[in-house]
Structure formats: C-alpha cells, structure tokens
Short mmCIF file of C-alpha atoms and ligand atoms in Angstrom, two decimals:
data_model
loop_
_atom_site.label_atom_id
_atom_site.label_comp_id
_atom_site.label_asym_id
_atom_site.label_seq_id
_atom_site.Cartn_x
_atom_site.Cartn_y
_atom_site.Cartn_z
CA UNK A 19 -5.53 -15.04 -31.16
CA UNK A 20 -8.07 -13.97 -28.36
CA UNK A 21 -7.88 -10.27 -27.52
CA UNK A 22 -9.51 -8.99 -24.40
CA UNK A 23 -10.84 -5.55 -24.17
CA UNK A 24 -9.57 -4.92 -20.70
CA UNK A 25 -6.98 -7.00 -18.85
CA UNK A 26 -6.59 -6.10 -15.10
CA UNK A 27 -3.31 -6.88 -12.94
CA UNK A 28 -4.02 -6.99 -9.25
CA UNK A 29 -6.76 -8.18 -7.11
CA UNK A 30 -6.85 -5.45 -4.29
CA UNK A 31 -9.39 -2.74 -3.75
CA UNK A 32 -8.35 -0.95 -6.89
CA UNK A 33 -8.13 -4.02 -9.14
CA UNK A 34 -11.48 -5.46 -8.02
CA UNK A 35 -13.26 -2.08 -8.42
CA UNK A 36 -11.92 -1.70 -11.71
CA UNK A 37 -13.25 -5.25 -12.64
CA UNK A 38 -16.62 -4.17 -11.22
CA UNK A 39 -16.76 -1.04 -13.50
CA UNK A 40 -15.36 -2.76 -16.50
CA UNK A 41 -17.84 -5.78 -16.18
CA UNK A 42 -20.78 -3.37 -15.94
CA UNK A 43 -19.62 -1.48 -19.09
CA UNK A 44 -19.49 -4.88 -20.90
CA UNK A 45 -15.65 -4.91 -21.38
CA UNK A 46 -15.52 -8.47 -20.20
CA UNK A 47 -12.32 -7.86 -18.11
CA UNK A 48 -9.93 -10.49 -17.39
CA UNK A 49 -8.30 -9.86 -13.84
CA UNK A 50 -4.84 -11.65 -12.62
CA UNK A 51 -4.68 -11.90 -8.92
CA UNK A 52 -1.11 -12.50 -8.37
CA UNK A 53 0.45 -14.13 -5.23
CA UNK A 54 -1.95 -12.30 -2.70
CA UNK A 55 -5.58 -12.50 -3.94
CA UNK A 56 -7.39 -9.78 -2.11
CA UNK A 57 -4.27 -7.55 -1.70
CA UNK A 58 -2.97 -6.06 1.32
CA UNK A 59 -6.08 -5.85 3.46
CA UNK A 60 -6.20 -9.75 3.61
CA UNK A 61 -3.29 -9.26 6.11
CA UNK A 62 -5.29 -7.20 8.59
CA UNK A 63 -8.11 -8.12 10.85
CA UNK A 64 -10.37 -4.99 11.26
CA UNK A 65 -11.09 -2.20 8.84
CA UNK A 66 -13.02 0.59 10.28
CA UNK A 67 -12.65 3.28 7.61
CA UNK A 68 -14.06 1.73 4.48
CA UNK A 69 -17.32 3.60 3.74
CA UNK A 70 -20.45 1.29 4.02
CA UNK A 71 -19.50 -0.91 7.01
CA UNK A 72 -20.74 0.86 10.11
CA UNK A 73 -19.64 -1.79 12.28
CA UNK A 74 -16.27 -2.14 10.69
CA UNK A 75 -15.46 -5.25 8.77
CA UNK A 76 -12.51 -7.75 8.61
CA UNK A 77 -9.91 -7.08 5.65
CA UNK A 78 -10.44 -10.62 4.23
CA UNK A 79 -14.25 -10.16 4.33
CA UNK A 80 -14.05 -6.86 2.75
CA UNK A 81 -12.00 -8.14 0.06
CA UNK A 82 -14.17 -11.21 -0.68
CA UNK A 83 -17.24 -8.82 -0.92
CA UNK A 84 -15.51 -6.93 -3.62
CA UNK A 85 -14.42 -10.09 -5.39
CA UNK A 86 -18.01 -11.49 -5.43
CA UNK A 87 -19.22 -8.12 -6.55
CA UNK A 88 -16.98 -8.33 -9.54
CA UNK A 89 -17.80 -11.88 -10.29
CA UNK A 90 -21.56 -10.87 -10.27
CA UNK A 91 -21.08 -8.89 -13.17
CA UNK A 92 -18.90 -11.46 -15.13
CA UNK A 93 -15.20 -10.47 -14.44
CA UNK A 94 -13.09 -13.34 -15.39
CA UNK A 95 -10.95 -13.66 -12.31
CA UNK A 96 -8.00 -15.90 -12.79
CA UNK A 97 -4.94 -16.92 -10.51
CA UNK A 98 -1.44 -16.16 -11.85
CA UNK A 99 1.16 -13.58 -11.61
CA UNK A 100 2.00 -11.31 -14.73
CA UNK A 101 5.74 -11.92 -15.19
CA UNK A 102 6.22 -9.86 -18.40
CA UNK A 103 4.48 -7.28 -20.43
CA UNK A 104 5.16 -5.95 -24.02
CA UNK A 105 3.47 -2.67 -24.36
CA UNK A 106 5.26 -1.76 -27.66
CA UNK A 107 2.87 -4.12 -29.43
CA UNK A 108 -0.71 -3.73 -30.39
CA UNK A 109 -2.79 -5.39 -28.92
CA UNK A 110 -0.60 -5.42 -25.70
CA UNK A 111 0.98 -8.81 -24.76
CA UNK A 112 0.86 -9.93 -21.34
CA UNK A 113 2.80 -13.10 -20.17
CA UNK A 114 1.42 -14.94 -17.15
CA UNK A 115 3.57 -17.17 -15.05
CA UNK A 116 6.39 -17.00 -17.45
CA UNK A 117 4.44 -19.10 -20.05
CA UNK A 118 0.80 -18.10 -21.05
CA UNK A 119 0.33 -15.23 -23.36
CA UNK A 120 -2.68 -13.05 -23.23
CA UNK A 121 -3.60 -10.17 -25.50
CA UNK A 122 -5.66 -6.95 -24.57
CA UNK A 123 -6.56 -3.60 -26.07
CA UNK A 124 -6.25 -2.05 -22.52
CA UNK A 125 -4.43 -2.84 -19.53
CA UNK A 126 -5.11 -1.60 -15.88
CA UNK A 127 -2.21 -1.92 -13.53
CA UNK A 128 -3.37 -2.24 -9.85
CA UNK A 129 -0.36 -4.15 -8.41
CA UNK A 130 -0.14 -2.21 -4.89
CA UNK A 131 3.02 -1.32 -3.01
CA UNK A 132 4.50 -3.04 -0.27
CA UNK A 133 5.39 -1.39 3.06
CA UNK A 134 9.19 -1.75 3.94
CA UNK A 135 10.05 -3.51 7.27
CA UNK A 136 13.30 -3.45 9.29
CA UNK A 137 13.56 -7.17 8.64
CA UNK A 138 13.56 -8.18 12.50
CA UNK A 139 11.85 -11.67 13.09
CA UNK A 140 9.84 -9.83 15.90
CA UNK A 141 7.96 -7.66 13.17
CA UNK A 142 6.27 -10.87 12.01
CA UNK A 143 5.52 -12.29 15.44
CA UNK A 144 3.69 -9.01 16.53
CA UNK A 145 2.10 -8.32 13.03
CA UNK A 146 -1.37 -7.02 13.65
CA UNK A 147 -0.85 -7.37 17.33
CA UNK A 148 1.19 -4.30 17.95
CA UNK A 149 3.15 -3.91 14.70
CA UNK A 150 1.67 -1.94 11.90
CA UNK A 151 2.90 0.03 8.77
CA UNK A 152 -0.08 2.44 8.58
CA UNK A 153 -0.88 4.93 11.27
CA UNK A 154 -4.07 6.20 9.45
CA UNK A 155 -5.45 2.64 9.28
CA UNK A 156 -4.41 1.32 12.74
CA UNK A 157 -3.79 4.47 14.91
CA UNK A 158 -7.23 4.48 16.46
CA UNK A 159 -6.60 1.05 18.07
CA UNK A 160 -4.03 2.81 20.28
CA UNK A 161 -6.05 5.49 21.71
CA UNK A 162 -4.48 6.77 25.01
CA UNK A 163 -1.73 4.29 24.69
CA UNK A 164 2.10 4.58 24.18
CA UNK A 165 3.40 4.03 20.55
CA UNK A 166 6.58 4.34 18.64
CA UNK A 167 7.11 5.45 15.02
CA UNK A 168 10.36 4.14 13.17
CA UNK A 169 11.85 6.66 10.49
CA UNK A 170 13.08 10.02 10.02
CA UNK A 171 11.45 11.32 6.84
CA UNK A 172 8.40 13.34 6.00
CA UNK A 173 6.07 10.38 6.21
CA UNK A 174 7.45 9.26 9.53
CA UNK A 175 6.99 12.69 10.99
CA UNK A 176 3.39 12.84 9.50
CA UNK A 177 2.58 9.51 11.04
CA UNK A 178 4.01 10.59 14.51
CA UNK A 179 2.07 13.70 14.31
CA UNK A 180 -1.10 11.88 13.38
CA UNK A 181 -0.57 9.52 16.30
CA UNK A 182 0.14 12.13 18.92
CA UNK A 183 -3.40 13.19 18.47
CA UNK A 184 -4.78 9.75 19.35
CA UNK A 185 -2.06 8.15 21.51
CA UNK A 186 -0.70 9.27 25.05
CA UNK A 187 2.84 9.33 24.03
CA UNK A 188 4.77 8.78 20.85
CA UNK A 189 8.43 7.87 20.46
CA UNK A 190 10.01 8.57 17.14
CA UNK A 191 12.84 6.33 16.63
CA UNK A 192 15.55 7.85 14.11
CA UNK A 193 18.62 5.99 13.15
CA UNK A 194 20.56 9.32 12.33
CA UNK A 195 21.50 12.23 14.49
CA UNK A 196 18.87 14.39 12.62
CA UNK A 197 15.53 14.19 10.99
CA UNK A 198 15.32 14.09 7.11
CA UNK A 199 11.98 15.53 6.98
CA UNK A 200 11.20 19.07 5.87
CA UNK A 201 12.20 22.01 8.20
CA UNK A 202 8.35 22.71 8.80
CA UNK A 203 7.73 19.04 9.77
CA UNK A 204 10.68 18.82 12.04
CA UNK A 205 9.47 21.88 13.95
CA UNK A 206 5.98 20.54 14.11
CA UNK A 207 7.29 17.19 15.58
CA UNK A 208 9.89 18.74 17.90
CA UNK A 209 7.27 21.30 19.25
CA UNK A 210 4.78 18.68 20.13
CA UNK A 211 4.81 17.76 23.84
CA UNK A 212 3.76 14.10 23.63
CA UNK A 213 6.51 13.28 21.00
CA UNK A 214 9.86 12.23 22.02
CA UNK A 215 12.45 11.84 19.22
CA UNK A 216 15.09 9.23 19.86
CA UNK A 217 18.00 10.26 17.75
CA UNK A 218 20.84 7.75 16.72
CA UNK A 219 18.75 4.81 17.87
CA UNK A 220 17.97 1.46 16.09
CA UNK A 221 15.54 -1.20 17.04
CA UNK A 222 17.22 -4.39 18.27
CA UNK A 223 13.90 -6.33 18.95
CA UNK A 224 10.37 -6.24 20.24
CA UNK A 225 9.03 -8.01 23.37
CA UNK A 226 5.71 -9.04 24.96
CA UNK A 227 3.83 -12.07 26.04
CA UNK A 228 1.10 -12.23 23.47
CA UNK A 229 0.80 -8.66 22.40
CA UNK A 230 3.52 -6.01 22.05
CA UNK A 231 4.57 -4.56 25.32
CA UNK A 232 7.91 -2.89 24.35
CA UNK A 233 10.96 -2.42 22.33
CA UNK A 234 14.61 -2.90 22.90
CA UNK A 235 16.66 0.00 21.40
CA UNK A 236 20.33 0.66 20.97
CA UNK A 237 21.65 4.29 21.08
CA UNK A 238 24.96 5.26 19.42
CA UNK A 239 25.49 1.76 18.07
CA UNK A 240 29.24 0.68 17.79
CA UNK A 241 30.50 3.78 19.68
CA UNK A 242 31.98 4.08 23.11
CA UNK A 243 28.67 5.73 24.24
CA UNK A 244 26.65 2.78 23.02
CA UNK A 245 23.64 2.20 25.37
CA UNK A 246 20.91 -0.47 25.19
CA UNK A 247 17.67 0.40 26.78
CA UNK A 248 13.93 -0.67 26.54
CA UNK A 249 10.74 1.54 25.98
CA UNK A 250 7.21 0.33 26.92
CA UNK A 251 5.04 0.76 23.89
CA UNK A 252 1.72 -0.99 22.79
CA UNK A 253 2.17 -0.05 19.14
CA UNK A 254 5.31 -0.10 16.81
CA UNK A 255 4.70 1.70 13.38
CA UNK A 256 6.96 1.48 10.52
CA UNK A 257 7.35 4.51 8.54
CA UNK A 258 10.32 3.80 6.34
CA UNK A 259 8.56 3.80 3.04
CA UNK A 260 6.82 1.43 0.54
CA UNK A 261 8.10 -0.30 -2.55
CA UNK A 262 5.77 -0.09 -5.49
CA UNK A 263 5.22 -3.39 -7.31
CA UNK A 264 6.32 -2.17 -10.63
CA UNK A 265 9.32 -4.33 -11.23
CA UNK A 266 7.73 -6.46 -13.97
CA UNK A 267 6.96 -3.18 -15.91
CA UNK A 268 10.72 -2.43 -16.13
CA UNK A 269 11.35 0.28 -18.65
CA UNK A 270 8.00 0.01 -20.50
CA UNK A 271 6.36 2.68 -18.55
CA UNK A 272 7.52 6.13 -17.07
CA UNK A 273 8.05 5.58 -13.27
CA UNK A 274 9.10 8.14 -10.68
CA UNK A 275 12.55 8.00 -8.75
CA UNK A 276 10.68 5.62 -6.31
CA UNK A 277 9.41 3.37 -8.92
CA UNK A 278 5.65 4.55 -8.79
CA UNK A 279 3.89 4.90 -11.98
CA UNK A 280 3.40 8.33 -13.21
CA UNK A 281 -0.09 9.35 -14.33
CA UNK A 282 -0.96 11.93 -16.69
CA UNK A 283 -2.65 14.86 -15.21
CA UNK A 284 -5.80 14.24 -13.25
CA UNK A 285 -6.37 10.78 -15.06
CA UNK A 286 -5.40 7.25 -14.74
CA UNK A 287 -3.48 7.35 -17.95
CA UNK A 288 0.24 6.17 -18.00
CA UNK A 289 2.89 7.03 -20.45
CA UNK A 290 1.64 4.41 -22.72
CA UNK A 291 -1.77 5.06 -24.37
CA UNK A 292 -4.10 2.42 -23.46
CA UNK A 293 -2.31 1.41 -20.20
CA UNK A 294 -3.89 2.79 -17.11
CA UNK A 295 -2.88 2.45 -13.34
CA UNK A 296 -4.73 2.57 -10.09
CA UNK A 297 -4.29 2.32 -6.37
CA UNK A 298 -1.09 2.28 -4.41
CA UNK A 299 1.12 1.40 -7.33
CA UNK A 300 0.55 4.88 -8.77
CA UNK A 301 -0.23 6.86 -5.38
CA UNK A 302 2.76 7.36 -3.07
CA UNK A 303 0.61 9.91 -1.05
CA UNK A 304 -2.70 8.41 0.17
CA UNK A 305 -2.32 4.77 0.07
CA UNK A 306 -5.74 3.80 1.53
CA UNK A 307 -8.26 1.09 0.57
CA UNK A 308 -10.92 3.64 -0.50
CA UNK A 309 -8.63 5.84 -2.40
CA UNK A 310 -7.47 2.77 -4.23
CA UNK A 311 -10.91 1.66 -5.05
CA UNK A 312 -11.66 5.18 -6.22
CA UNK A 313 -8.70 4.99 -8.46
CA UNK A 314 -9.83 1.64 -9.85
CA UNK A 315 -13.27 3.23 -10.78
CA UNK A 316 -11.32 5.86 -12.72
CA UNK A 317 -9.13 3.47 -14.55
CA UNK A 318 -12.10 1.44 -15.68
CA UNK A 319 -13.91 4.61 -16.90
CA UNK A 320 -10.78 5.83 -18.63
CA UNK A 321 -10.13 2.29 -20.43
CA UNK A 322 -13.79 2.38 -21.67
CA UNK A 323 -13.50 5.94 -23.00
CA UNK A 324 -10.10 4.88 -24.82
CA UNK A 325 -11.71 1.78 -26.35
CA UNK A 326 -14.62 4.07 -27.71
CA UNK A 327 -12.30 6.77 -28.97
CA UNK A 328 -10.23 4.14 -30.77
CA UNK A 329 -13.11 1.88 -32.09
CA UNK A 330 -11.74 -1.16 -30.47
C1 FAD B 21 -1.68 -4.34 7.65
C2 FAD B 21 -2.37 -3.22 6.77
C3 FAD B 21 -3.52 -2.57 7.26
C4 FAD B 21 -4.39 -1.73 6.56
N1 FAD B 21 -5.45 -1.21 6.94
C5 FAD B 21 -6.02 -0.35 6.27
C6 FAD B 21 -7.29 0.31 6.77
O1 FAD B 21 -7.66 -0.17 7.85
N2 FAD B 21 -7.92 1.01 5.89
C7 FAD B 21 -7.50 1.51 4.59
O2 FAD B 21 -7.99 2.21 3.99
N3 FAD B 21 -6.32 0.89 4.21
C8 FAD B 21 -5.52 -0.06 4.99
N4 FAD B 21 -4.34 -0.56 4.62
C9 FAD B 21 -3.81 -0.02 3.20
C10 FAD B 21 -4.56 -0.59 2.05
O3 FAD B 21 -4.60 -2.05 2.28
C11 FAD B 21 -4.02 -0.28 0.76
O4 FAD B 21 -3.88 1.01 0.55
C12 FAD B 21 -4.90 -0.92 -0.34
O5 FAD B 21 -4.89 -2.39 -0.19
C13 FAD B 21 -4.24 -0.68 -1.66
O6 FAD B 21 -4.93 -1.38 -2.75
P1 FAD B 21 -4.38 -1.71 -4.11
O7 FAD B 21 -5.72 -2.40 -4.83
O8 FAD B 21 -3.73 -0.54 -4.72
O9 FAD B 21 -3.22 -2.81 -3.92
P2 FAD B 21 -3.11 -4.12 -2.90
O10 FAD B 21 -4.06 -4.32 -2.03
O11 FAD B 21 -1.62 -3.93 -2.48
O12 FAD B 21 -3.30 -5.26 -4.07
C14 FAD B 21 -2.20 -5.46 -5.02
C15 FAD B 21 -2.74 -6.71 -5.75
O13 FAD B 21 -1.73 -6.85 -6.97
C16 FAD B 21 -1.30 -8.13 -7.03
N5 FAD B 21 -0.31 -8.27 -7.77
C17 FAD B 21 1.02 -7.70 -7.53
N6 FAD B 21 1.71 -7.87 -8.45
C18 FAD B 21 1.15 -8.60 -9.31
C19 FAD B 21 1.70 -9.40 -10.74
N7 FAD B 21 2.95 -9.30 -11.08
N8 FAD B 21 0.84 -10.04 -11.19
C20 FAD B 21 -0.48 -10.11 -10.84
N9 FAD B 21 -0.90 -9.48 -9.83
C21 FAD B 21 -0.10 -8.84 -9.06
C22 FAD B 21 -1.41 -8.74 -5.71
O14 FAD B 21 -1.44 -10.11 -5.58
C23 FAD B 21 -2.59 -8.06 -5.03
O15 FAD B 21 -3.74 -8.88 -5.33
C24 FAD B 21 -3.68 -1.40 5.23
C25 FAD B 21 -2.61 -2.03 4.71
C26 FAD B 21 -1.98 -2.91 5.38
C27 FAD B 21 -0.55 -3.66 5.05
#
C-alpha cells in the first residue's frame, strides 16, 4: 500500500498554496482538483486585490500561475473528486470518484464554499456582467453607480454598507418586513443616506441588453397590496450566505451549525489529529483569495510539523 505524507483536497488558492508549501518541504503532496480545477476564481474575469499583480489579473490566469508554481516543486496534481473519507483509520483512507483508494498520513481539506443564489435564470445570464456574490471582490467596479444587495442578515448589511461607500445608491432587498441583522447593523444601514431598504420585496427577474440595467421586484407578494415595480441598477449582489463544501466529510469532522469546519485555536487543525483545513471551507468570515492562500500556507506548515512530531 502506498502512503502519501500529505493529501490535499481542492484546487483553489488554499489548496494550491498548501501544495506549494508542502512540495517545497519535501512532503510530495498529492492534490485532487474536484470538479472545478482552479476554484471559484476561474468564474471571474478581473481580480484586482490579490497582492503581486499591480495591474490586476484575470481569475483563470491567477489560478494557472498558482497551479504552475505548485507543479514546479513537484506537487502531484490529479483530476478527480473525493467522494468518501475514513478518518478513523490510520493512515487515512480517501476514496476518489467512488472507486480509487488513496492513503495518507495527513490530509488538508481546501474544498471551498459555494455562494447561494436565488435560483433565477437571469442570475446566470448576467453573471460577471452585473451579478456578483462578493461585494469586497466586485464593489469597486460599481463606483458611482446604483446597485442592489439581496439579503436581510448581518452579511447583507455589511455588504450594503461596504457598497454605500463606493456606489451612488444602494437598494437593500429584504424578503421579510424586518432585517434579521443585529440591532447595531440595522441602525447603521437605516441611518445611511444612500441606502434604501426595500422590505417585503422579492426579485422576479433581471433585465438589460448586454449588461445588467435593472431588476423587477414584487412587494407584498400574494396579498391585496401586491405591487410589481422596476429598479434601475448596474449591480446585483447576492448576500444570502454560502454553503461550505463539507458534505463528503459527513460526521467524520466537527462542523459548525452552517457546516463550516471548526479549527482548533489559532491553527489549521481540525477535530481529527492529522487532518487540517484551509480556505473558505473553514472561514465563514473573510472568504477572500488571499486569506484562503494564507490559510493554505498555515495548513501545510501544520501538516509538516505533525509529521515531524509523529515520526511519519
Ligand atoms: C465570482 C467570484 C469573484 C470573486 N472575486 C474575488 C476577488 O476579486 N478577490 C478575492 O480575493 N476573492 C474573490 N472571490 C472569492 C474567492 O474566489 C474565494 O475566497 C477563494 O477562491 C476561496 O479559495 P478556496 O481555495 O478556499 O476555495 P475555492 O476557490 O472555492 O476552491 C475549492 C476547490 O475545491 C475543489 N473541491 C470541492 N469539493 C471537492 C471534492 N469533494 N474533491 C476534490 N476537490 C473538491 C473544487 O473543485 C475547487 O478546486 C470571488 C469569488 C467569486 C465566486
């Protein structure tokens, strides 16, 4: 049986960075890419906030650079999705594509998180041309323009406040008659002059010739007061949460109530010794490429230290 020192699951900024560090530490890592080699950034055109690219860089180019950097030091990057893990065994057993078994002394999970969308066909149509699930990433492209944020929780309020410092006007589209966010957040949003909160509103669709020009909303749906109206916007930001990609780990790891992997203290260690996690899958708060990459570095260093401590 072949046992690798380090097996990495996921090929986003966290996974590739872990692979760079693990290869350079002679851990000969195997990395499985899953169904989205390069991760979430392969779905975006321009990344302007990843350090080291003063002119910005396209998402796919950035991810290809990271991949090539990992390959340069000998990372064994394989296609395939991890479909099952057994962390009760030592070495750990990892099943790929429902069939192939791999064994490893350490595993780094870097499977990311997927933004939730409303499920409107128009979201796909205007993706990257007005529709976004990340205000920190894309807000800057809407300087001086009108945008809408969908959601009523803390992150929706945060996104609305962030955008209100960049955009001319922000509509906050809230399904319910009140915000779910904390009182402090609610006050900040309601006080902000260029934020208009549209309570009891749902989005019916988006429109625009090539790029987004507006959204069709319904207020008080299904009641006598039902009213359909349009708002003119250039950007439509979803802020209704993310789903961490942890389904495959089932009960083998400690997860929080939303399914994010819980890390021990200020490390990348999970509830299972020898299993580490990095990037959005263990980070409901920051969810940025550079923070994911930083976590990938930490996970590889933690895996290396674990191997040394355990004479593996
Ligand atoms: C449209 C868009 C634009 C963005 N723009 C920016 C930006 O400008 N700047 C910025 O900093 N951030 C941006 N982000 C956020 C950024 O992309 C994420 O924070 C970052 O990609 C997270 O990296 P990650 O490595 O944790 O996971 P991801 O990039 O999500 O990668 C996850 C990887 O895990 C793999 N995987 C999942 N499940 C399995 C499995 N079972 N087996 C094997 N592999 C698996 C996937 O195939 C993928 O390769 C943007 C996100 C989106 C969606």
